[in-house]
CSV table of C-alpha atoms in Angstrom, one decimal:
chain,number,residue,atom,x,y,z
M,198,GLN,CA,27.0,44.5,147.1
M,199,GLN,CA,23.7,44.1,144.5
M,200,GLN,CA,26.6,43.4,141.8
M,201,ARG,CA,28.9,41.6,144.3
M,202,GLN,CA,25.4,39.0,144.8
M,203,THR,CA,24.8,38.9,141.6
M,204,ARG,CA,27.4,37.8,140.8
M,205,ILE,CA,28.7,35.7,143.2
M,206,THR,CA,25.1,33.6,142.0
M,207,ALA,CA,26.1,33.7,139.0
M,208,CYS,CA,29.7,32.2,139.0
M,209,ALA,CA,27.8,29.6,141.7
M,210,THR,CA,25.4,28.6,139.1
M,211,GLN,CA,27.5,28.3,136.7
M,212,ALA,CA,29.8,26.5,138.5
M,213,LYS,CA,27.0,23.6,139.4
M,214,THR,CA,25.9,23.2,136.1
M,215,LEU,CA,30.0,23.0,134.9
M,216,ILE,CA,30.4,20.3,137.9
M,217,GLN,CA,26.8,19.1,137.1
M,218,GLU,CA,28.4,17.9,133.5
M,219,ASP,CA,31.4,16.5,134.8
M,220,ARG,CA,33.5,19.7,133.3
M,221,ILE,CA,35.6,20.0,136.8
M,222,THR,CA,38.5,21.9,135.5
M,223,GLU,CA,36.3,24.8,133.2
M,224,ALA,CA,34.2,24.7,137.6
M,225,ILE,CA,37.3,25.0,139.2
M,226,ARG,CA,39.4,27.6,136.2
M,227,LEU,CA,36.1,30.1,136.8
M,228,LEU,CA,35.7,30.0,140.6
M,229,GLU,CA,39.1,30.3,141.9
M,230,PRO,CA,39.3,34.5,140.6
M,231,VAL,CA,35.3,35.1,141.8
M,232,ALA,CA,35.7,33.2,145.6
M,233,THR,CA,39.1,35.0,145.5
M,234,GLU,CA,38.6,38.4,145.0
M,235,THR,CA,35.1,37.8,147.2
M,236,GLY,CA,36.2,35.8,149.6
M,237,ASP,CA,32.6,34.3,149.6
M,238,ALA,CA,31.8,31.0,151.6
M,239,THR,CA,29.6,29.6,148.7
M,240,LEU,CA,32.5,30.4,146.4
M,241,SER,CA,35.2,28.9,148.5
M,242,ARG,CA,33.2,25.7,149.6
M,243,LEU,CA,32.4,24.5,146.1
M,244,LEU,CA,35.5,25.1,144.8
M,245,ALA,CA,36.3,22.5,147.8
M,246,ASP,CA,34.2,20.4,146.7
M,247,ALA,CA,35.4,20.6,142.5
M,248,ARG,CA,38.9,20.2,144.1
M,249,GLY,CA,38.3,17.3,145.8
M,250,GLN,CA,36.0,15.4,142.5
M,251,GLN,CA,39.3,16.2,140.7
M,252,ALA,CA,41.8,14.8,142.8
M,253,GLU,CA,39.5,11.6,143.3
M,254,ALA,CA,39.0,11.3,139.1
M,255,ALA,CA,42.6,11.8,138.7
M,256,ARG,CA,42.6,9.1,141.3
M,257,ARG,CA,40.4,6.7,139.7
M,258,LEU,CA,42.6,7.4,136.3
M,259,GLU,CA,45.7,6.1,137.9
M,260,LEU,CA,44.0,2.9,138.6
M,261,LEU,CA,43.0,2.8,136.0
M,262,THR,CA,45.9,3.5,133.5
M,263,ASP,CA,47.7,1.2,136.5
M,264,ARG,CA,44.7,-1.6,136.0
M,265,VAL,CA,45.7,-1.9,132.0
M,266,ALA,CA,49.9,-1.3,132.4
M,267,LYS,CA,49.3,-4.9,134.2
M,268,LEU,CA,46.4,-6.4,132.6
M,269,ARG,CA,49.1,-5.4,129.8
M,270,GLU,CA,52.0,-6.7,131.2
M,271,ARG,CA,51.1,-10.0,130.9
M,272,GLY,CA,49.0,-10.3,127.3
M,273,GLN,CA,46.3,-9.8,128.5
M,274,LEU,CA,44.7,-7.3,126.4
M,275,ASP,CA,41.6,-8.5,125.2
M,276,GLU,CA,41.3,-7.8,128.4
M,277,ALA,CA,42.4,-4.4,129.2
M,278,ILE,CA,41.1,-3.9,126.0
M,279,LYS,CA,37.5,-4.3,127.5
M,280,LEU,CA,38.8,-2.1,130.5
M,281,LEU,CA,38.8,0.4,129.0
M,282,GLU,CA,35.7,0.1,126.1
M,283,ALA,CA,33.9,0.5,129.7
M,284,THR,CA,35.0,3.5,130.7
M,285,PRO,CA,32.7,6.0,129.3
M,286,ALA,CA,36.1,8.5,129.1
M,287,ALA,CA,38.5,6.2,126.6
M,288,SER,CA,35.9,7.8,124.0
M,289,ALA,CA,36.5,10.9,124.3
M,290,LYS,CA,39.3,12.0,120.7
M,291,GLY,CA,42.4,13.4,121.9
M,292,SER,CA,41.8,11.8,125.6
M,293,LEU,CA,44.6,9.5,127.7
M,294,LEU,CA,42.1,6.5,127.5
M,295,SER,CA,41.2,6.7,124.4
M,296,ALA,CA,45.7,6.6,123.1
M,297,MET,CA,45.6,4.1,124.8
M,298,LEU,CA,42.3,1.9,124.1
M,299,ALA,CA,44.3,3.1,120.4
M,300,GLU,CA,47.6,1.8,121.0
M,301,LEU,CA,46.0,-1.2,122.7
M,302,ARG,CA,43.6,-2.5,119.7
M,303,THR,CA,46.9,-1.8,117.7
M,304,GLU,CA,48.9,-4.3,119.5
M,305,ASN,CA,46.2,-6.8,119.4
M,306,ALA,CA,45.9,-6.9,116.2
M,307,ARG,CA,49.5,-7.2,115.8
M,308,LYS,CA,49.4,-10.7,118.1
M,309,GLN,CA,46.9,-11.2,116.8
M,310,ALA,CA,48.0,-11.2,112.5
M,311,LEU,CA,51.8,-13.0,113.9
M,312,VAL,CA,49.6,-16.1,115.8
M,313,ALA,CA,47.8,-16.4,112.1
M,314,ALA,CA,50.7,-15.7,110.4
M,315,ILE,CA,53.4,-18.6,113.3
M,316,GLY,CA,50.5,-20.7,111.7
M,317,ALA,CA,50.1,-20.2,108.8
M,318,ALA,CA,54.1,-20.7,108.9
M,319,ALA,CA,53.8,-24.4,110.2
M,320,GLN,CA,51.6,-25.0,107.4
M,321,SER,CA,53.9,-24.0,105.0
M,322,LEU,CA,56.8,-25.8,106.6
M,323,GLU,CA,55.0,-29.2,106.8
M,324,LYS,CA,54.4,-29.1,103.2
M,325,MET,CA,58.0,-28.2,102.2
M,326,ASP,CA,56.7,-24.7,101.0
M,327,PHE,CA,60.0,-22.7,103.0
M,328,HIS,CA,59.5,-19.3,101.0
M,329,GLY,CA,55.3,-19.2,101.6
M,330,GLY,CA,55.7,-19.9,105.8
M,331,LEU,CA,58.3,-17.0,106.0
M,332,GLU,CA,56.0,-15.3,103.2
M,333,ALA,CA,53.4,-15.5,106.0
M,334,LEU,CA,55.7,-14.0,109.0
M,335,GLN,CA,57.5,-10.8,106.5
M,336,SER,CA,53.8,-10.5,105.9
M,337,VAL,CA,53.9,-9.3,109.5
M,338,ARG,CA,57.2,-7.0,109.5
M,339,ARG,CA,55.2,-4.6,106.2
M,340,ALA,CA,52.3,-4.7,108.4
M,341,TYR,CA,52.9,-3.8,111.6
M,342,GLY,CA,56.9,-3.3,111.5
M,343,ASP,CA,59.5,-5.3,114.0
M,344,SER,CA,59.3,-6.7,116.8
M,345,ASP,CA,60.7,-8.7,120.1
M,346,ASP,CA,58.6,-11.5,119.5
M,347,LEU,CA,58.1,-11.5,115.5
M,348,SER,CA,62.4,-11.7,115.4
M,349,ARG,CA,61.6,-14.5,117.7
M,350,ALA,CA,59.3,-16.1,115.4
M,351,ILE,CA,61.2,-15.3,112.7
M,352,ALA,CA,65.0,-16.7,113.6
M,353,ASP,CA,62.6,-20.5,115.3
M,354,TYR,CA,61.1,-20.5,111.6
M,355,GLU,CA,64.4,-20.3,109.8
M,356,ALA,CA,65.3,-23.3,112.7
M,357,ARG,CA,62.9,-25.2,112.0
M,358,ARG,CA,63.0,-24.9,108.4
M,359,THR,CA,67.4,-25.7,108.2
M,360,ALA,CA,67.0,-29.2,110.9
M,361,VAL,CA,63.6,-30.0,108.1
M,362,ALA,CA,65.2,-29.5,104.7
M,363,ASN,CA,68.7,-31.1,106.1
M,364,GLU,CA,65.8,-34.0,107.0
M,365,SER,CA,65.4,-34.3,103.9
M,366,VAL,CA,68.2,-34.0,102.6
M,367,SER,CA,69.5,-37.2,105.2
M,368,LYS,CA,66.5,-39.4,103.6
M,369,SER,CA,67.2,-38.2,100.0
M,370,VAL,CA,70.8,-39.9,100.6
M,371,GLU,CA,69.8,-42.6,102.4
């Protein structure tokens, strides 16, 4: 009986510490076998509380990932990044939120590089530097790979380049 009570007390103390450290899953793994084996009401309540906190954390995570996905769909990458950066769990290496944050940062960098390349291509086109404009866009492809946005930008550039070249030829013929 004394040994049982000592085990229950030690388990409860350790579980409370884990819960305070926000290590809920570890607390549940600790509590489950001892609560089942001993049938202790205190451990059972602690286990129920830990499971409730775990469920709440999962619900908050789902809400956060849904919000980030919606911001991403609308092209609001900066806002999505700020939202994740404000979440302490996103700084934990190897976590889902950390991976999402890294992916969003890469996507945002690619988007910014594409915007800059489109601007550089437009300036090159004005100077009749057809190769320079295409090279600016191709540099994004080399750095970040292909994407629908990039393919559209290159196709738009090619169409504008052809129009400018045709217009230039027409003027020189006149």
